[in-house]
CSV table of C-alpha atoms and ligand atoms in Angstrom, one decimal:
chain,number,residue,atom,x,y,z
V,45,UNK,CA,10.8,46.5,3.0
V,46,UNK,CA,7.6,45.3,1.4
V,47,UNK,CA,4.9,48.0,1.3
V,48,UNK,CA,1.8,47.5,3.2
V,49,UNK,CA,-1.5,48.1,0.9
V,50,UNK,CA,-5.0,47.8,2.9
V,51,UNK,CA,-8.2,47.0,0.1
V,52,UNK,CA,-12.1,48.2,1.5
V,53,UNK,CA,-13.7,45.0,-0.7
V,54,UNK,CA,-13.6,41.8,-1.5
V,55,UNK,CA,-15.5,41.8,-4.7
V,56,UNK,CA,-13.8,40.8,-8.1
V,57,UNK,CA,-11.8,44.2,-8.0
V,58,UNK,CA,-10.3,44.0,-4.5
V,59,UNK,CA,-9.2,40.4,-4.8
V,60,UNK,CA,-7.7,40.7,-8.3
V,61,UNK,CA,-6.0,43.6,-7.5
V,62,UNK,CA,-5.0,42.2,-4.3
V,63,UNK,CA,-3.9,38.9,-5.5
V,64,UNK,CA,-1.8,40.7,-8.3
V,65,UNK,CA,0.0,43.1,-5.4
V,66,UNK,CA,0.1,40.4,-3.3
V,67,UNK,CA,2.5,38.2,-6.5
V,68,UNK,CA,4.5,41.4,-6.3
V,69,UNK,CA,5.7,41.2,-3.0
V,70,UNK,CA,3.3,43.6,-1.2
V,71,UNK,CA,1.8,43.2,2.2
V,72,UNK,CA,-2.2,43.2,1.5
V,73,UNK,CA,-4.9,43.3,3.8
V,74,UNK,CA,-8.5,43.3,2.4
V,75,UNK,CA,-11.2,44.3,4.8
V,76,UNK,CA,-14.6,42.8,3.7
V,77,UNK,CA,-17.8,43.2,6.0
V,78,UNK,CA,-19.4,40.2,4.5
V,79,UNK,CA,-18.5,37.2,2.7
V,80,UNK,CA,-15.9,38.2,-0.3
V,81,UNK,CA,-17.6,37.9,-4.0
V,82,UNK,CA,-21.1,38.6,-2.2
V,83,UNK,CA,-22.1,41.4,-3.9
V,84,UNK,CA,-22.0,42.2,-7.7
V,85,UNK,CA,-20.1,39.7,-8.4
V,86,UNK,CA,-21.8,36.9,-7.1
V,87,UNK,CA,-24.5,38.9,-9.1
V,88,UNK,CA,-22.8,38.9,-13.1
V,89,UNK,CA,-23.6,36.8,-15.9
V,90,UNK,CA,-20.1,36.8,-16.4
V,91,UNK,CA,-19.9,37.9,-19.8
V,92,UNK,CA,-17.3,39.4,-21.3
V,93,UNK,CA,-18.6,40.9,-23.5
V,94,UNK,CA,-16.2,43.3,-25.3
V,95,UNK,CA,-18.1,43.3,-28.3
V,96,UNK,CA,-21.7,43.7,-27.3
V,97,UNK,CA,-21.1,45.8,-24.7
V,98,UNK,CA,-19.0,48.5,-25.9
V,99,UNK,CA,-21.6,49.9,-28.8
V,100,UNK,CA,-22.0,53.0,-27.8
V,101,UNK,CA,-19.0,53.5,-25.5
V,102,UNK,CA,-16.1,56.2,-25.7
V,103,UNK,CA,-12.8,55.1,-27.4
V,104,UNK,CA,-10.9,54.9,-23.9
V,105,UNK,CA,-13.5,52.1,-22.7
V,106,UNK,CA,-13.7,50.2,-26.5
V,107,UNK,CA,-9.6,50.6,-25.8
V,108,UNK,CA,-9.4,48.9,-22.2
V,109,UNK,CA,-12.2,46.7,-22.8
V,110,UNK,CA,-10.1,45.1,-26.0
V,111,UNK,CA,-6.7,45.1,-23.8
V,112,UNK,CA,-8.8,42.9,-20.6
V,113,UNK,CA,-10.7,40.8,-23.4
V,114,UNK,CA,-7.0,39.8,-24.4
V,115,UNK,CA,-5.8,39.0,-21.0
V,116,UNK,CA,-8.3,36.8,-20.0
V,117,UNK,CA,-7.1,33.7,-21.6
V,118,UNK,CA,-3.8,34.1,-19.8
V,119,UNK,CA,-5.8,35.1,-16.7
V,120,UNK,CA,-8.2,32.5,-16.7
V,121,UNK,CA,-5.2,29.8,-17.0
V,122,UNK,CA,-2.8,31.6,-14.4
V,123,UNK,CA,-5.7,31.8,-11.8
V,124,UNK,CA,-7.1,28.6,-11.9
V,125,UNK,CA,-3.6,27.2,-11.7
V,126,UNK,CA,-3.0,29.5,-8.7
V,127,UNK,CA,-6.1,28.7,-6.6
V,128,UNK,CA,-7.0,24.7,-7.9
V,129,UNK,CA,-10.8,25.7,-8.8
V,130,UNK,CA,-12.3,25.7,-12.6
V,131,UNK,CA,-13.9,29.3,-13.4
V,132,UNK,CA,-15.0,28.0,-16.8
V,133,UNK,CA,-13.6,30.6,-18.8
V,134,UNK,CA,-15.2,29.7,-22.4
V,135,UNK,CA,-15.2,31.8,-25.8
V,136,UNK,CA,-18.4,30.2,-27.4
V,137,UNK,CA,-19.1,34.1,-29.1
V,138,UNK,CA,-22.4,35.7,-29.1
V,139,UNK,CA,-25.5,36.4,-31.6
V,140,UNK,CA,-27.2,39.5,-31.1
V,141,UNK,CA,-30.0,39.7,-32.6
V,142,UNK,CA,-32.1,42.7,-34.9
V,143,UNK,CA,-34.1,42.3,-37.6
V,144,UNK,CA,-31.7,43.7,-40.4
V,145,UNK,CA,-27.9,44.3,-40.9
V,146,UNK,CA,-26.3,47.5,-39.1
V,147,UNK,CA,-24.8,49.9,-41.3
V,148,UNK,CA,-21.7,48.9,-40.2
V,149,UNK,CA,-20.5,45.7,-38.6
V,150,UNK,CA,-18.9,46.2,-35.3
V,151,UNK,CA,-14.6,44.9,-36.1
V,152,UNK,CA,-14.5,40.8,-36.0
V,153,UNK,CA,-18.3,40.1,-36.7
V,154,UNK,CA,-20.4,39.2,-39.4
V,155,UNK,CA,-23.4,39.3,-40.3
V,156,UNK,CA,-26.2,36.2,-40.4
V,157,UNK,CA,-29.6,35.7,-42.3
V,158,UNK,CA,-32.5,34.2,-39.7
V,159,UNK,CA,-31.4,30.2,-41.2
V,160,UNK,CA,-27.7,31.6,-40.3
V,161,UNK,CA,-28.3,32.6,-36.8
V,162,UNK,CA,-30.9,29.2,-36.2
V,163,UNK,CA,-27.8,27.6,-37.2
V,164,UNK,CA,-25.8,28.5,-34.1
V,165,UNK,CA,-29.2,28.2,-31.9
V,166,UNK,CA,-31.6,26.0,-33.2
V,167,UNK,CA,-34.4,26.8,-30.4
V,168,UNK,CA,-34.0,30.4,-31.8
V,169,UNK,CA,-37.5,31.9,-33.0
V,170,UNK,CA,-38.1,32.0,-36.7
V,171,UNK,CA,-37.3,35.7,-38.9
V,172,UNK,CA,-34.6,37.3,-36.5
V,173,UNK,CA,-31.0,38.0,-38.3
V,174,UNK,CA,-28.0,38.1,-36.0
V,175,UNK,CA,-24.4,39.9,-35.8
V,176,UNK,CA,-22.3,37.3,-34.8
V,177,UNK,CA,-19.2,37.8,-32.3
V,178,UNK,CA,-17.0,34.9,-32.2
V,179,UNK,CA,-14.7,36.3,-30.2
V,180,UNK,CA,-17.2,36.9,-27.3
V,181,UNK,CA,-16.3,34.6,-24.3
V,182,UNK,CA,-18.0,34.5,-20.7
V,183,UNK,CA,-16.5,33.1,-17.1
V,184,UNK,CA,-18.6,31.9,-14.4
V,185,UNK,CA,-18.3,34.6,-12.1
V,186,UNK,CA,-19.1,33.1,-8.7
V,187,UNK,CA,-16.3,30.5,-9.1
V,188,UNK,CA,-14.3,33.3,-10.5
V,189,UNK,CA,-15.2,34.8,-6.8
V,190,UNK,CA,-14.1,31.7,-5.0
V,191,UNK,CA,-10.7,31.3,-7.4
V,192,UNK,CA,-9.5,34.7,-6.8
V,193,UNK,CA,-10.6,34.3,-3.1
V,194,UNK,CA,-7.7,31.4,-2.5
V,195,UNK,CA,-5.0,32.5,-5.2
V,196,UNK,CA,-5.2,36.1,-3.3
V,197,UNK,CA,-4.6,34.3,0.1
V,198,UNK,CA,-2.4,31.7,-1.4
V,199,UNK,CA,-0.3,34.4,-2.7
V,200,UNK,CA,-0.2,35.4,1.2
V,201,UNK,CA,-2.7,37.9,1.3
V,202,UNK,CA,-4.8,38.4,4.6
V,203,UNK,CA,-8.3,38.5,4.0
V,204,UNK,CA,-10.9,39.8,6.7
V,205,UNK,CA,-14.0,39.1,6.6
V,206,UNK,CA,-16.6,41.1,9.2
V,207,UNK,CA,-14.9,44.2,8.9
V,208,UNK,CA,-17.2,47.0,8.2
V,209,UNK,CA,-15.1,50.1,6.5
V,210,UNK,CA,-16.9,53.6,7.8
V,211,UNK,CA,-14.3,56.3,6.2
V,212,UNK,CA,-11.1,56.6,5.0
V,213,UNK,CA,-7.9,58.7,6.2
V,214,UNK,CA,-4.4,59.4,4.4
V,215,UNK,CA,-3.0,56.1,4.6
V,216,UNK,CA,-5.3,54.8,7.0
V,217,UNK,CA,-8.7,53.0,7.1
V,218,UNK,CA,-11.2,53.5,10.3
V,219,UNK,CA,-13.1,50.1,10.7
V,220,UNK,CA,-16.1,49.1,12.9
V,221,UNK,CA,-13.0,48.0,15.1
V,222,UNK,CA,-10.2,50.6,15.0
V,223,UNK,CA,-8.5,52.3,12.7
V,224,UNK,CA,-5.8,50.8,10.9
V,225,UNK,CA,-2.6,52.2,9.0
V,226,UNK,CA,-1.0,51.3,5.7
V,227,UNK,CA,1.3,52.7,3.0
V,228,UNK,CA,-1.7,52.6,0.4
V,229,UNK,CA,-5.4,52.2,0.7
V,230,UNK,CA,-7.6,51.1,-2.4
V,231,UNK,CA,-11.1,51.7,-2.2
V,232,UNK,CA,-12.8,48.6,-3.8
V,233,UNK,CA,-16.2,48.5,-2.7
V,234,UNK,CA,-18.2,48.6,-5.5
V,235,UNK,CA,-21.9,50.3,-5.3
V,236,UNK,CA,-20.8,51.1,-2.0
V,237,UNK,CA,-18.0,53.3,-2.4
V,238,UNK,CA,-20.0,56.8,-2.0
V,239,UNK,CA,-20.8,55.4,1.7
V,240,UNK,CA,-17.2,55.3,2.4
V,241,UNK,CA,-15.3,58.4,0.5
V,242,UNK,CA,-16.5,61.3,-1.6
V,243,UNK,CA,-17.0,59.5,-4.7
V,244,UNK,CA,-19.7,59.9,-7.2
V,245,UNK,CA,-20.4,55.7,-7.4
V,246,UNK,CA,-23.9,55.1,-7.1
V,247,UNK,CA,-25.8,51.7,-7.3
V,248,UNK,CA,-27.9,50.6,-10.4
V,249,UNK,CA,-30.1,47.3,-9.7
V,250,UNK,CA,-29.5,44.4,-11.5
V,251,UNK,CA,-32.0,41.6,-11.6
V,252,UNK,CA,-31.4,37.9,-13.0
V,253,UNK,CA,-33.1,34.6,-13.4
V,254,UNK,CA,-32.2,30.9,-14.1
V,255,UNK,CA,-34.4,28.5,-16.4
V,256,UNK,CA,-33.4,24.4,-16.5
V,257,UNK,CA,-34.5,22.6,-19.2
V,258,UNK,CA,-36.5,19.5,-19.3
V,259,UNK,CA,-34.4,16.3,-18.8
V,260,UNK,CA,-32.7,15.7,-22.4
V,261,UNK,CA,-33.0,19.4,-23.8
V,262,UNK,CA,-29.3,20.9,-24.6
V,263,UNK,CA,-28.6,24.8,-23.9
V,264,UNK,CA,-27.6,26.6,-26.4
V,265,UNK,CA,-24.2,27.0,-27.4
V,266,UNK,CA,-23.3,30.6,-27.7
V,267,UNK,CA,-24.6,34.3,-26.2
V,268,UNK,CA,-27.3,35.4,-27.0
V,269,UNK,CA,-28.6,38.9,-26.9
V,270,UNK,CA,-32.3,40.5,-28.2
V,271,UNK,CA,-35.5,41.6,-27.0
V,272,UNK,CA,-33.9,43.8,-23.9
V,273,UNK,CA,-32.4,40.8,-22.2
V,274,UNK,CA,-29.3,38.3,-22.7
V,275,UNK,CA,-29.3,34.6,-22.3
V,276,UNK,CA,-26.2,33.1,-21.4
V,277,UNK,CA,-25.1,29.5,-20.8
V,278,UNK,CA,-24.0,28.2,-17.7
V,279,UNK,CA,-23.9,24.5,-16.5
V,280,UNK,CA,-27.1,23.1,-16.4
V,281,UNK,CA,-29.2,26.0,-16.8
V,282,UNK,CA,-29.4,29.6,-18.4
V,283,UNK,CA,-28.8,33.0,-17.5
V,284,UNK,CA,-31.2,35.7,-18.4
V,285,UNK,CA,-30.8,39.1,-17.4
V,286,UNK,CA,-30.6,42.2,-16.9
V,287,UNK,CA,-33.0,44.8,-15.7
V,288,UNK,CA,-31.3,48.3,-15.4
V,289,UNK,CA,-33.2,50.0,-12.3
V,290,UNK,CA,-32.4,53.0,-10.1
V,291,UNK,CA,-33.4,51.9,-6.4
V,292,UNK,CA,-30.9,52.9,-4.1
V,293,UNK,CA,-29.5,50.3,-2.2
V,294,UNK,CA,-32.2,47.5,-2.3
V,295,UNK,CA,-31.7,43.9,-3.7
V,296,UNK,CA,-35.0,42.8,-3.4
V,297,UNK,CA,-36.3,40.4,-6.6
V,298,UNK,CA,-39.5,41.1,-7.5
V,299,UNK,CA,-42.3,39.2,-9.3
V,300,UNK,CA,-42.7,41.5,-12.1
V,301,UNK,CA,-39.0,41.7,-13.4
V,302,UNK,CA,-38.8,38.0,-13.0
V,303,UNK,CA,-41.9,37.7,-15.1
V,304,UNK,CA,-40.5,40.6,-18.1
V,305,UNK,CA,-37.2,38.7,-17.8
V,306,UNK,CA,-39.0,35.2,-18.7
V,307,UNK,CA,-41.3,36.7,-21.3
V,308,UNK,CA,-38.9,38.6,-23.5
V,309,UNK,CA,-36.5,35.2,-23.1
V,310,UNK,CA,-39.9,33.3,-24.5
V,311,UNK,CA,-39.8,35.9,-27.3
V,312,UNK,CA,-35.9,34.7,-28.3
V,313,UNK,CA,-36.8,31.3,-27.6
V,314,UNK,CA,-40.0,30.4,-27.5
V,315,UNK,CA,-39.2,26.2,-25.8
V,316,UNK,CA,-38.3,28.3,-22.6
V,317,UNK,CA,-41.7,28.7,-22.0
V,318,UNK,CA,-41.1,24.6,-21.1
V,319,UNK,CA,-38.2,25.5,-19.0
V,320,UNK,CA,-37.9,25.4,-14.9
V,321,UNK,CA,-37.3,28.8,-13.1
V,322,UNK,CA,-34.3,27.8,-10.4
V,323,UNK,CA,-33.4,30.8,-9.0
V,324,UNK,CA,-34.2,34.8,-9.1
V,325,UNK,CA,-31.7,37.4,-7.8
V,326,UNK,CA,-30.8,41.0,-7.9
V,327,UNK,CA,-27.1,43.0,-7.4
V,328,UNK,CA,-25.6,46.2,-7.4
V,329,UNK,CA,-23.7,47.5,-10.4
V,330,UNK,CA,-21.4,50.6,-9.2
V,331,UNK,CA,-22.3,53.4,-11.7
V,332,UNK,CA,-20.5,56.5,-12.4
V,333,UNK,CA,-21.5,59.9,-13.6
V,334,UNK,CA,-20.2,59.5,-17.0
V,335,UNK,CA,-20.6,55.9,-17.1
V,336,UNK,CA,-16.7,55.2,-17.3
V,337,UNK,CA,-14.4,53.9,-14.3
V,338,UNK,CA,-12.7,55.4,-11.6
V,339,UNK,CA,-9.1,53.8,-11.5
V,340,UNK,CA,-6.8,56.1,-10.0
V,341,UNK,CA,-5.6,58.1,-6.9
V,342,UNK,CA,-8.1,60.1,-4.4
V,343,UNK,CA,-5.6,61.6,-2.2
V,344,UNK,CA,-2.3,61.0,-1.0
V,345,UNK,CA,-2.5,57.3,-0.3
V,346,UNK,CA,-5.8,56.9,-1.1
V,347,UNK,CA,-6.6,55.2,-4.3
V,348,UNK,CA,-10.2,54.0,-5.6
V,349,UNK,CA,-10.9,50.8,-8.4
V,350,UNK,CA,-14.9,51.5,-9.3
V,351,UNK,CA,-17.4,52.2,-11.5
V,352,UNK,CA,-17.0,49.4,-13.5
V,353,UNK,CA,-20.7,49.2,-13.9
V,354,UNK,CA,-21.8,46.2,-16.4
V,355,UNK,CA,-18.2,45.2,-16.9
V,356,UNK,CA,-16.6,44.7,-13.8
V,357,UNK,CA,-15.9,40.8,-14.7
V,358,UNK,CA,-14.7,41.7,-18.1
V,359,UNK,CA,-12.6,44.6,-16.8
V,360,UNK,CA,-11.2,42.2,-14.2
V,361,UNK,CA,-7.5,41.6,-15.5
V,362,UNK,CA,-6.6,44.8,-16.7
V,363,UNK,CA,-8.0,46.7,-13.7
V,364,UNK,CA,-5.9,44.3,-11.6
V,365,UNK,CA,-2.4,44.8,-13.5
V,366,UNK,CA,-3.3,48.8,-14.1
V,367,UNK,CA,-4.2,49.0,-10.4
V,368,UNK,CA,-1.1,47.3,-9.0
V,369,UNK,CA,1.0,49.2,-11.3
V,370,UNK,CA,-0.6,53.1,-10.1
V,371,UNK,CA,0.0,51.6,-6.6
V,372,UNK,CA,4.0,50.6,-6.9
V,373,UNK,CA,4.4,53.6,-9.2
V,374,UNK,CA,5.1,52.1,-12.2
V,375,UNK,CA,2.3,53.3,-14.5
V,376,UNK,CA,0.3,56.3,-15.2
V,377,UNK,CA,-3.2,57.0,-14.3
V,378,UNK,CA,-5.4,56.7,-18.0
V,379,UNK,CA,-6.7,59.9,-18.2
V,380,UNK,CA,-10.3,59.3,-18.9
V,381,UNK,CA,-10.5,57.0,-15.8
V,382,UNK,CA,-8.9,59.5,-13.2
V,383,UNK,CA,-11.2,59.7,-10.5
V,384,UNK,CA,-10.1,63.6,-10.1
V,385,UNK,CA,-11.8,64.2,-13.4
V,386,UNK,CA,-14.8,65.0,-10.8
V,387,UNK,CA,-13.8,67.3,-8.4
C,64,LIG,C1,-27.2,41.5,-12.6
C,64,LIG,C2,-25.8,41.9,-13.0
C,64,LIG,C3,-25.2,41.3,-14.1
C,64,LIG,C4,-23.9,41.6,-14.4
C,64,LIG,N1,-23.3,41.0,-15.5
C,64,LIG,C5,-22.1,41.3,-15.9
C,64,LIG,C6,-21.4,40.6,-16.9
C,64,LIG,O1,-22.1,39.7,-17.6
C,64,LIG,N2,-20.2,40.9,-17.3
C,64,LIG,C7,-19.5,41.9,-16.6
C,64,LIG,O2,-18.3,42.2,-16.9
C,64,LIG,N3,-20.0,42.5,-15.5
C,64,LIG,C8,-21.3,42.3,-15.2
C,64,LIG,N4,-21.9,42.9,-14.1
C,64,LIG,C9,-21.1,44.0,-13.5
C,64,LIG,C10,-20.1,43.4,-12.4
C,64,LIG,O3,-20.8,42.5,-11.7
C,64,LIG,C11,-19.6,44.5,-11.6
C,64,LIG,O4,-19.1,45.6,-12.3
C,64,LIG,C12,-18.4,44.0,-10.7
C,64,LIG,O5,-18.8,42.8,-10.1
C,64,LIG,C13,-18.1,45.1,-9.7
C,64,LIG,O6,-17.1,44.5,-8.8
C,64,LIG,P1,-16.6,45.1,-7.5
C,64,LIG,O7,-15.6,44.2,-6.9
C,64,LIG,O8,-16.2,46.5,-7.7
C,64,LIG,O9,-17.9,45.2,-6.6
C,64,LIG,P2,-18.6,44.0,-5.7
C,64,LIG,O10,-18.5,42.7,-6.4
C,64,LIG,O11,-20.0,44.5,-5.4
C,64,LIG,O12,-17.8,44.0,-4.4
C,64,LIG,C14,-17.7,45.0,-3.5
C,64,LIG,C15,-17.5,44.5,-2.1
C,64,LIG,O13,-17.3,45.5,-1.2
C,64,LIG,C16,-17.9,45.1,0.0
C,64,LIG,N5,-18.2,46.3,0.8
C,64,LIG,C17,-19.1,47.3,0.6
C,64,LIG,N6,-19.1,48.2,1.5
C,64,LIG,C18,-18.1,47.8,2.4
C,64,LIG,C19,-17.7,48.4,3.6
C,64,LIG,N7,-18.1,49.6,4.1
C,64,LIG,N8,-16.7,47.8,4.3
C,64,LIG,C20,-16.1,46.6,3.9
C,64,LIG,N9,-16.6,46.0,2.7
C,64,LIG,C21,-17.5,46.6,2.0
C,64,LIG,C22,-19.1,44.4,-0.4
C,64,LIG,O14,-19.6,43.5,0.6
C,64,LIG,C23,-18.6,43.6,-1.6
C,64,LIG,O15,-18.2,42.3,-1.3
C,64,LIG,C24,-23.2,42.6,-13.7
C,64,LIG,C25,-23.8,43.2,-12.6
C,64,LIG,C26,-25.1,42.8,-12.2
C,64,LIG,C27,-25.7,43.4,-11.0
């Protein structure tokens, strides 16, 4: 008999793992209160960003980020066949920019004079050296929303939207509308998962912006990192981002991060002063203690994915296989992600 799995969250870690239980002949439910990929991951620059991201992080997360980064070509492929929508997975690599060589270059980069780095982006600003990441790739992360959104139902996954989780129960979720049973439940609900269980996930705002170019002007090619923000490449306009902010649970955009988000951007390239702000938002990244995942069991039957913080779209693959494996039994939980590391 196929076991019966209910997932709080329909962000990119409920519906990967979902979609991957659901391919292994599990019976998944995912209980959403809003529309699924709403939240921080309608929010990402979908970079995944194995290299710039993981400077200062402990080997376990250098170690799992590596192992995602090399599923996602496989990923990107088997999903978009899956669920018929393009997620424009693209490996165009990254510069990140500082005004002299590191002492040591992070593994796969090198390092390039200011003519070097103008090279890869001409609009760059005069002076400014770069490391640059080929490997470096990025996803668009709302269609990556929508794609896993059909492959998980395709797969014959039940997906509820409305449904506002309140607690959880051994084996059991209580809902706005009744409690309902199961042989597992995952906790996926990102910034929000300390409203539901005892977990220590709490939210850390994100803000973004979009600049278009003037008719004729090309984007950029690759990645590109300096000044406190990132630009990244998308469609017909680019991605500059983050702030890093501690404000509870509010999304609201404000003037003055849009305005430091644009300025530093000028900084890097100094045309975007010509370019046309399209759109200004703000998401919830779900933050952890120690800065590191939660990917394991909370109590018998209870199992959480979060805490993925600024990498929850690169940690996508491998948090879907490592989850659906923890759940069927088949795999141990990495030690420096147990969630029981905190109590
Ligand atoms: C501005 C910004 C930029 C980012 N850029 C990147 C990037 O470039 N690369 C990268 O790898 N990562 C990036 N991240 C991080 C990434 O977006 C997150 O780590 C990831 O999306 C978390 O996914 P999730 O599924 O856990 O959470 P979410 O996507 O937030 O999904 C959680 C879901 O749970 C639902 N939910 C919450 N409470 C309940 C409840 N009580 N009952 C039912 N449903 C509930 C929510 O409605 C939501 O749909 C960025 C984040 C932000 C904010």
């Amino acid at each position: 008999m196929s076991r019966a799995i209910l997932i709080v969250g329909a962000g990119v870690a409920g519906l990967g793992i979902g979609w991957r239980l659901a391919q292994a002949g599990a019976k998944v439910t995912i209980l959403e209160r809003g529309a699924p990929a709403s939240g921080a991951t309608f929010a990402a620059a979908g970079m995944l960003a194995a290299t710039a991201e993981m400077a200062a992080a402990p080997e376990s997360e250098i170690a799992f980020a590596a192992q995602s980064r090399s599923l996602w070509p496989g990923f990107a492929a088997e999903l978009e066949a899956a669920s018929g929508i393009a997620i424009d997975y693209r490996q165009n690599g990254a510069l990140m920019l500082q005004p002299s060589p590191p002492a040591e270059l992070p593994p796969g980069t090198v390092w390039l004079d200011g003519t070097a780095a103008q090279s890869r982006a001409p609009m760059l600003a005069d002076g400014c050296g770069a490391i640059w990441a080929p490997d470096e790739a990025q996803v668009d992360s709302r269609a990556l929303g929508r794609a896993l959104a059909a492959a998980f139902t395709r797969a014959g996954g039940s997906l509820r939207t409305g449904v506002t989780v309140t607690a959880l129960e051994p084996r059991a979720a209580v809902t706005d509308t009744g409690r309902l049973e199961a042989d597992g439940v995952i906790l996926a609900a990102g910034a929000w998962c300390g409203q539901i269980a005892d977990v220590p996930l709490t939210p850390v705002k994100g803000q973004m912006i979009a600049l278009q170019p003037p008719p004729g002007v090309a984007l950029p090619e690759p990645v590109i990192w300096g000044n406190g923000v990132y630009l990244v490449p998308r469609d017909d306009r680019i991605l500059v981002g983050a702030t890093v902010e501690q404000a509870g649970f509010d999304t609201t955009p404000t003037p003055q991060a849009r305005d430091d988000l644009r300025a530093r951007a000028e900084a890097v390239i100094p045309r975007l002063k010509d370019w046309t702000l399209v759109e200004h938002w703000a998401g919830l990244r779900p933050h952890s203690p120690d800065g590191l995942p939660l990917l394991g069991p909370l109590a018998s039957g209870v199992f959480v994915a979060g805490g993925q913080y600024r990498n929850g779209i690169l940690f996508a693959p491998a948090i879907a296989d490592h989850m659906r494996d923890l759940v069927l039994g088949r795999a141990a939980v990495i030690p420096a992600f147990d969630p029981r590391r905190f109590t």
